[in-house]
Coordinates of C-alpha atoms and ligand atoms in Angstrom, one line a residue:
X365 CA 12.2 91.1 52.0
X366 CA 12.2 94.4 50.0
X367 CA 13.4 97.6 51.2
X368 CA 11.2 99.2 54.0
X369 CA 8.2 101.0 52.6
X370 CA 7.3 104.5 53.3
X371 CA 5.5 104.7 56.7
X372 CA 2.8 107.1 57.0
X373 CA 4.0 110.8 57.6
X374 CA 2.5 111.0 61.1
X375 CA 4.0 107.6 62.1
X376 CA 5.7 107.8 65.5
X377 CA 9.4 106.8 65.6
X378 CA 10.8 106.4 69.1
X379 CA 13.1 104.6 71.5
X380 CA 12.2 103.1 74.8
X381 CA 13.5 102.4 78.3
X382 CA 12.2 101.6 81.7
X383 CA 12.9 103.2 85.2
X384 CA 14.6 100.3 87.1
X385 CA 16.8 99.4 84.2
X386 CA 18.3 102.8 83.7
X387 CA 17.7 105.4 86.4
X388 CA 19.7 104.1 89.4
X389 CA 19.6 106.6 92.2
X390 CA 17.7 103.7 94.1
X391 CA 17.3 105.5 97.4
X392 CA 17.9 109.2 96.2
X393 CA 15.6 112.0 97.3
X394 CA 13.2 109.9 99.3
X395 CA 12.7 107.0 96.9
X396 CA 11.4 103.8 98.5
X397 CA 12.7 100.5 97.9
X398 CA 11.1 98.3 95.0
X399 CA 10.6 94.6 94.9
X400 CA 13.6 94.5 92.4
X401 CA 16.0 96.2 94.9
X402 CA 15.0 93.3 97.2
X403 CA 15.2 90.6 94.7
X404 CA 18.9 91.9 93.6
X405 CA 20.0 91.9 97.1
X406 CA 20.1 88.0 97.0
X407 CA 23.0 87.8 94.3
X408 CA 21.8 84.4 93.4
X409 CA 18.9 85.9 91.6
X410 CA 21.0 87.9 89.1
X411 CA 23.5 86.3 86.7
X412 CA 26.3 88.8 87.2
X413 CA 25.3 89.4 90.8
X414 CA 24.5 93.1 89.9
X415 CA 21.7 95.4 91.0
X416 CA 20.0 98.7 89.9
X417 CA 21.7 101.0 92.5
X418 CA 23.4 102.9 89.6
X419 CA 22.5 101.3 86.5
X420 CA 22.9 103.9 83.8
X421 CA 22.7 106.7 86.3
X422 CA 20.0 108.3 84.3
X423 CA 18.4 109.9 87.3
X424 CA 21.6 112.3 87.3
X425 CA 22.4 112.3 83.6
X426 CA 18.9 112.6 82.2
X427 CA 19.8 115.9 80.4
X428 CA 22.7 114.2 78.4
X429 CA 20.4 111.2 77.7
X430 CA 17.6 113.5 76.3
X431 CA 20.0 115.2 74.1
X432 CA 21.0 111.7 72.8
X433 CA 17.3 111.0 72.0
X434 CA 16.8 114.3 70.4
X435 CA 20.1 113.7 68.3
X436 CA 18.6 110.7 66.8
X437 CA 15.7 112.8 65.5
X438 CA 12.9 110.5 66.8
X439 CA 9.4 111.8 67.7
X440 CA 9.0 110.2 71.1
X441 CA 10.6 108.5 74.0
X442 CA 8.8 105.8 76.0
X443 CA 10.0 105.5 79.6
X444 CA 8.3 104.4 82.9
X445 CA 7.8 105.8 86.2
X446 CA 9.2 104.2 89.3
X447 CA 6.1 104.0 91.5
X448 CA 8.3 103.9 94.7
X449 CA 10.0 107.1 93.6
X450 CA 6.9 109.2 93.6
X451 CA 5.0 107.1 96.4
X452 CA 7.7 105.4 98.4
X453 CA 5.6 102.7 100.1
X454 CA 3.1 102.5 97.3
X455 CA 0.3 104.0 99.5
X456 CA 0.0 106.9 101.5
X457 CA 2.2 110.1 101.0
X458 CA 3.6 111.2 97.6
X459 CA 7.2 112.2 97.2
X460 CA 7.3 115.7 95.7
X461 CA 11.0 115.2 94.8
X462 CA 10.2 112.1 93.0
X463 CA 7.5 113.9 90.8
X464 CA 9.9 116.8 90.3
X465 CA 12.4 114.3 88.4
X466 CA 9.7 113.2 86.0
X467 CA 8.5 116.8 85.7
X468 CA 12.0 117.9 84.6
X469 CA 12.4 114.9 82.4
X470 CA 9.0 115.6 80.6
X471 CA 9.8 119.3 80.3
X472 CA 13.4 118.7 79.0
X473 CA 12.1 116.2 76.4
X474 CA 9.2 118.7 75.4
X475 CA 11.9 121.5 74.9
X476 CA 13.5 119.3 72.3
X477 CA 10.3 118.4 70.6
X478 CA 10.3 114.9 71.9
X479 CA 6.7 113.4 73.1
X480 CA 6.5 111.6 76.3
X481 CA 5.0 108.0 76.2
X482 CA 4.9 107.0 79.9
X483 CA 4.2 103.5 81.4
X484 CA 3.2 103.4 84.9
X485 CA 4.2 99.9 86.0
X486 CA 7.4 98.4 84.5
X487 CA 7.7 95.7 87.0
X488 CA 9.1 97.7 90.2
X489 CA 6.4 97.5 92.8
X490 CA 7.1 99.3 95.9
X491 CA 8.4 96.9 98.5
X492 CA 5.9 98.5 100.9
X493 CA 3.0 96.8 98.9
X494 CA 4.9 93.5 98.5
X495 CA 5.0 93.3 102.4
X496 CA 1.3 93.7 102.2
X497 CA 1.0 90.6 99.9
X498 CA 2.0 92.2 96.4
X499 CA 0.0 91.5 93.3
X500 CA -1.5 88.7 95.1
X501 CA -3.5 90.9 97.3
X502 CA -6.5 92.4 95.4
X503 CA -6.1 95.6 97.2
X504 CA -2.8 96.4 95.4
X505 CA -5.0 96.7 92.2
X506 CA -6.9 99.7 94.0
X507 CA -3.5 101.1 95.2
X508 CA -2.5 101.3 91.4
X509 CA -5.7 103.0 90.6
X510 CA -4.7 105.7 93.1
X511 CA -1.0 106.0 91.6
X512 CA -2.4 106.3 88.3
X513 CA -5.0 108.9 89.0
X514 CA -2.2 111.0 90.7
X515 CA 0.0 110.7 87.6
X516 CA -2.7 111.5 85.1
X517 CA -3.8 114.6 87.3
X518 CA -0.3 116.1 87.5
X519 CA 0.9 115.2 83.9
X520 CA -1.9 114.0 81.8
X521 CA -2.0 117.5 79.8
X522 CA 1.8 117.0 78.9
X523 CA 2.1 113.3 78.0
X524 CA 1.2 111.9 74.6
X525 CA 0.5 108.5 76.0
X526 CA 0.1 106.6 79.3
X527 CA 0.1 102.8 79.5
X528 CA -0.8 101.1 82.7
X529 CA 1.2 98.0 82.4
X530 CA 4.3 96.7 80.7
X531 CA 4.1 93.1 79.9
X532 CA 1.7 91.8 82.6
X533 CA 2.5 88.3 81.4
X534 CA 6.1 88.7 82.7
X535 CA 4.8 89.9 86.2
X536 CA 2.7 87.1 86.6
X537 CA 4.6 84.2 85.0
X538 CA 8.2 85.2 85.7
X539 CA 7.6 86.9 89.0
X540 CA 5.1 84.4 90.6
X541 CA 5.2 81.3 88.0
X542 CA 8.9 80.5 87.9
X543 CA 10.7 82.9 90.2
X544 CA 13.0 84.1 87.6
X545 CA 11.8 87.8 88.3
X546 CA 11.0 89.6 91.4
X547 CA 9.5 88.8 93.8
X548 CA 10.8 85.4 93.1
X549 CA 7.7 83.2 93.7
X550 CA 7.3 79.8 92.1
X551 CA 3.5 78.9 92.3
X552 CA 1.4 78.3 89.3
X553 CA -2.0 79.1 91.2
X554 CA -0.6 82.6 92.4
X555 CA 0.7 83.5 89.1
X556 CA -2.9 82.9 87.7
X557 CA -4.5 85.0 90.3
X558 CA -1.8 87.7 90.0
X559 CA -2.7 87.9 86.2
X560 CA -6.1 88.7 87.1
X561 CA -5.3 91.3 89.8
X562 CA -3.0 93.0 87.2
X563 CA -5.8 93.0 84.7
X564 CA -8.2 94.4 87.2
X565 CA -5.6 97.2 88.2
X566 CA -5.4 98.0 84.5
X567 CA -9.2 98.6 84.4
X568 CA -9.3 100.5 87.7
X569 CA -6.3 102.8 86.5
X570 CA -8.1 103.5 83.2
X571 CA -11.3 104.5 84.9
X572 CA -9.2 106.6 87.4
X573 CA -7.3 108.3 84.7
X574 CA -10.3 109.2 82.6
X575 CA -11.8 110.8 85.7
X576 CA -8.7 112.9 86.2
X577 CA -9.3 114.9 83.0
X578 CA -6.4 113.4 81.4
X579 CA -5.7 114.4 77.9
X580 CA -2.9 111.6 77.0
X581 CA -3.9 108.5 74.9
X582 CA -4.6 105.6 77.4
X583 CA -3.7 101.9 76.8
X584 CA -1.7 98.9 77.8
X585 CA 1.5 97.2 76.6
X586 CA 1.5 93.4 76.2
X587 CA 4.4 91.2 75.2
X588 CA 2.7 89.0 72.4
X589 CA 3.9 86.4 70.2
X590 CA 2.5 83.8 67.6
X591 CA 2.3 80.2 68.7
X592 CA 3.5 78.0 66.0
X593 CA 3.4 74.2 66.3
X594 CA 6.9 72.8 65.6
X595 CA 5.2 70.0 63.3
X596 CA 1.8 69.2 62.0
X597 CA 1.3 66.7 64.9
X598 CA -2.1 66.8 66.8
X599 CA 0.0 67.0 69.9
X600 CA 2.0 70.1 68.7
X601 CA -1.1 71.8 67.1
X602 CA -2.9 71.4 70.4
X603 CA 0.1 72.8 72.5
X604 CA 0.2 75.7 70.2
X605 CA -3.4 76.6 70.5
X606 CA -3.1 76.4 74.1
X607 CA -0.1 78.5 74.3
X608 CA -2.1 81.3 72.2
X609 CA -5.0 80.9 74.7
X610 CA -2.8 81.0 77.9
X611 CA -0.4 83.8 76.8
X612 CA -2.1 86.1 74.2
X613 CA -5.8 85.6 74.5
X614 CA -5.6 85.5 78.3
X615 CA -4.7 89.3 78.6
X616 CA -6.6 90.4 75.4
X617 CA -9.9 88.6 75.9
X618 CA -10.7 90.2 79.2
X619 CA -9.8 93.6 77.8
X620 CA -11.6 93.2 74.6
X621 CA -14.2 90.7 75.1
X622 CA -14.9 90.8 78.9
X623 CA -14.0 87.2 79.7
X624 CA -11.0 84.5 79.9
X625 CA -10.7 82.2 76.9
X626 CA -12.4 79.0 77.8
X627 CA -9.5 76.7 76.7
X628 CA -7.2 78.4 79.1
X629 CA -9.5 78.5 81.9
X630 CA -10.2 74.8 81.6
X631 CA -6.4 74.0 81.4
X632 CA -5.8 76.2 84.7
X633 CA -8.5 73.9 86.3
X634 CA -8.1 74.4 90.1
X635 CA -5.7 77.3 89.5
X636 CA -8.2 79.4 87.6
X637 CA -8.6 82.8 89.3
X638 CA -11.1 84.0 91.7
X639 CA -13.0 86.6 89.7
X640 CA -15.4 89.1 91.4
X641 CA -19.0 89.8 89.9
X642 CA -17.9 93.3 88.4
X643 CA -14.4 92.6 87.5
X644 CA -14.8 92.1 83.7
X645 CA -16.9 95.3 83.5
X646 CA -14.0 97.1 85.2
X647 CA -11.2 95.4 83.0
X648 CA -13.1 95.8 79.6
X649 CA -12.5 99.6 79.4
X650 CA -12.2 101.1 75.9
X651 CA -8.4 101.8 75.4
X652 CA -7.1 104.3 73.1
X653 CA -4.1 102.2 72.0
X654 CA -2.6 98.8 72.4
X655 CA 1.2 98.5 72.8
X656 CA 2.6 95.4 71.5
X657 CA 6.2 94.2 72.4
X658 CA 7.4 91.8 69.8
X659 CA 10.8 89.9 70.0
X660 CA 10.2 86.2 69.0
X661 CA 7.6 83.6 68.2
X662 CA 6.8 80.7 70.6
X663 CA 7.7 77.4 69.0
X664 CA 5.4 74.6 70.4
X665 CA 6.8 70.9 70.5
X666 CA 5.1 68.3 72.7
X667 CA 8.0 65.9 71.8
X668 CA 10.5 64.9 74.6
X669 CA 13.1 66.5 74.3
X670 CA 11.1 69.4 72.6
X671 CA 12.1 70.3 69.0
X672 CA 14.0 73.6 68.9
X673 CA 13.3 76.6 66.8
X674 CA 15.0 76.4 63.5
X675 CA 16.4 79.8 63.7
X676 CA 16.9 80.2 59.9
X677 CA 18.0 83.9 60.5
X678 CA 19.9 83.1 63.8
X679 CA 19.5 83.9 67.5
X680 CA 20.1 86.9 69.4
X681 CA 22.5 86.9 72.5
X682 CA 19.3 86.1 74.7
X683 CA 19.1 82.8 72.6
X684 CA 15.9 84.2 71.2
X685 CA 15.1 83.2 67.5
X686 CA 15.2 86.0 65.0
X687 CA 11.8 85.6 63.5
X688 CA 10.6 88.9 61.9
X689 CA 7.7 87.2 59.9
X690 CA 6.1 86.4 63.2
X691 CA 5.2 90.1 63.6
X692 CA 3.0 90.5 60.6
X693 CA 1.4 87.0 61.5
X694 CA 0.8 88.2 65.1
X695 CA -0.7 91.5 64.2
X696 CA -2.9 90.2 61.3
X697 CA -4.2 87.4 63.5
X698 CA -4.9 89.9 66.4
X699 CA -6.7 92.0 63.9
X700 CA -9.1 89.3 62.9
X701 CA -9.7 88.2 66.3
X702 CA -10.3 91.5 68.1
X703 CA -11.7 95.0 67.5
X704 CA -8.2 96.5 67.9
X705 CA -7.5 100.3 68.7
X706 CA -4.5 101.9 67.0
X707 CA -1.3 99.7 67.5
X708 CA 2.0 101.0 68.7
X709 CA 5.1 98.6 68.4
X710 CA 6.2 99.6 71.9
X711 CA 9.2 97.4 71.9
X712 CA 11.4 95.5 69.5
X713 CA 15.0 95.0 69.4
X714 CA 17.9 92.6 70.2
X715 CA 20.7 91.7 72.6
X716 CA 24.0 91.6 71.0
X717 CA 27.6 91.1 72.5
X718 CA 28.7 94.5 71.5
X719 CA 31.9 96.4 72.5
X720 CA 33.6 99.5 71.5
X721 CA 36.6 99.4 69.1
X722 CA 38.2 102.6 68.1
X723 CA 35.5 104.7 69.6
X724 CA 32.7 102.9 67.6
X725 CA 30.4 100.1 68.1
X726 CA 29.9 97.9 64.9
X727 CA 26.4 96.2 65.6
X728 CA 25.4 95.4 61.9
X729 CA 23.4 92.5 63.3
X730 CA 21.0 94.9 65.3
X731 CA 20.7 97.0 62.2
X732 CA 19.7 93.9 60.0
X733 CA 17.4 92.8 62.9
X734 CA 15.5 96.2 62.9
X735 CA 15.4 96.6 59.3
X736 CA 13.9 93.1 58.9
X737 CA 11.3 93.8 61.7
X738 CA 10.4 97.1 59.9
X739 CA 9.7 95.4 56.5
X740 CA 7.8 92.9 58.3
X741 CA 5.8 95.7 60.0
X742 CA 5.2 97.4 56.6
X743 CA 3.5 93.9 55.5
X744 CA 1.1 94.0 58.6
X745 CA 0.2 97.6 57.8
X746 CA -0.3 96.8 54.0
X747 CA -2.7 93.9 55.3
X748 CA -4.8 96.6 57.1
X749 CA -3.5 96.6 60.6
X750 CA -3.5 100.3 62.0
X751 CA 0.0 100.7 63.3
X752 CA 0.7 104.2 64.5
X753 CA 4.3 104.0 65.7
X754 CA 7.5 101.9 66.5
X755 CA 9.7 102.2 69.7
X756 CA 13.2 100.5 69.4
X757 CA 14.1 98.6 72.5
X758 CA 16.4 100.2 73.8
X759 CA 17.9 103.6 73.9
X760 CA 20.6 102.4 76.3
X761 CA 22.4 99.3 77.2
X762 CA 20.9 98.8 80.6
X763 CA 20.1 96.3 83.4
X764 CA 18.5 93.3 81.7
X765 CA 16.7 92.0 84.9
X766 CA 17.9 88.5 86.0
X767 CA 20.8 88.7 83.2
X768 CA 22.2 91.9 84.8
X769 CA 24.4 94.0 82.7
X770 CA 25.6 91.1 80.6
X771 CA 23.1 91.6 77.9
X772 CA 23.2 94.7 75.8
X773 CA 20.1 95.8 73.9
X774 CA 20.9 99.5 73.5
X775 CA 21.4 101.4 70.4
X776 CA 23.9 103.5 72.6
X777 CA 26.6 101.5 74.2
X778 CA 27.1 102.3 77.9
X779 CA 30.4 101.8 79.6
X780 CA 29.2 101.0 83.2
X781 CA 32.6 101.9 84.9
X782 CA 32.7 105.5 83.4
X783 CA 29.0 105.9 82.4
X784 CA 30.2 107.0 78.9
X785 CA 27.5 106.7 76.2
X786 CA 28.8 105.7 72.8
X787 CA 26.3 105.7 69.9
X788 CA 26.5 102.4 68.1
X789 CA 26.3 101.9 64.4
X790 CA 22.7 101.1 64.8
X791 CA 21.9 104.6 66.5
X792 CA 23.6 106.2 63.4
X793 CA 21.5 104.0 61.1
X794 CA 18.2 104.6 62.9
X795 CA 18.8 108.4 62.7
X796 CA 19.3 108.2 59.0
X797 CA 16.2 106.0 58.6
X798 CA 14.0 108.4 60.5
X799 CA 15.4 111.3 58.6
X800 CA 15.1 109.4 55.2
X801 CA 11.3 108.7 56.2
X802 CA 10.7 112.5 56.8
X803 CA 12.3 113.4 53.4
X804 CA 10.2 111.1 51.3
Ligands
IFM2121 O1 14.3 94.5 78.8 C1 13.2 94.0 78.7 C2 12.0 94.9 78.9 O2 12.3 95.4 80.2 C3 10.8 94.4 78.8 N1 10.7 93.9 77.4 C4 11.7 93.0 77.1 C5 13.0 93.6 77.3 C6 14.2 92.6 76.6 O3 14.1 91.5 77.6

């Protein structure tokens, strides 16, 4: 592919993180426990038996981290709020000290000219709500609406964007479908019902935030991929079609079309969700932006054993196929199927087995990965997709969920023993890249 084209002058360049993965301070200043604290308490759940008690200690080091963000010259920082930090039980009393932290963070970013893009829910449900049934309980959607209202009321005039959820596919399918993520349930029926409650909670939150006189752009972040049949066989093609319906259309259709995709509903059979009369009206709120997280494609093989993706460009340390061309394929397909609002690529990046040598981290593989994906993104934009920004995942190495700290996604290396931050070669490259875009 050619050198990355010039992106529009007002294109937003950013970096992203999430609360549980970096903040630490898991019980400081009145914070309540989240389902991830509970999940990590069982060491069998996390590959390196670690937890989020300290993580990157960002709660105490946010000034240093904001300085790092500013040194990259990016426009925006995408982070999430820990619900149980601002409302320890997920219902009832607010925790002012928790809100104070985000207040300071947003102000510190603004003082450096960095815009805040906040996500309300990046998987860390207050344990208090889990005790009431978690996302399987329809009431949790109402509690989420109250939380969203409060955040928009307090901060809606100082944030550039608020996303309701990050990757609800993961919350439903990894949290409730196969027990890889908190709360560790493996029940297909529950997973589908949870996905409906997450979508409902998105709609309720959108309504609540609009009513709060919020000024930020409002939307949702979905993890998405194209579903490619491994061969031209009928079985592979059918599998790919179903994968697209179950994973991508399942979250897009309710928001943009007010219904679930028929193919997926039929496939779910008795597991199809209970949907109340008004639900689709609530879910189908206009959104100001769609956040798209892109990492890989889905490679659909009905054979036994299934064919594995060819990985012509290799695989990341997560074992994920490097497949940049899937990004324009995905965006162009979405653009054809839906009346899309502006898109932000809210996450893209790679895990790499990085280490510090002589004070530097040579992560050329990550630079190549990002370059290829930006070139691919330009192809989508040339084909008419309205993309407004790109957020590299991640600013820092951090807690990679059930992989613990073993997988490094950061453009800044973190030595967890000392909390020393070392910008990797990719951080220097990204700084130069963004600066060059501005100079053009
Ligand atoms: O680290 C995660 C993030 O929390 C959500 N999107 C995918 C990333 C890499 O796995």
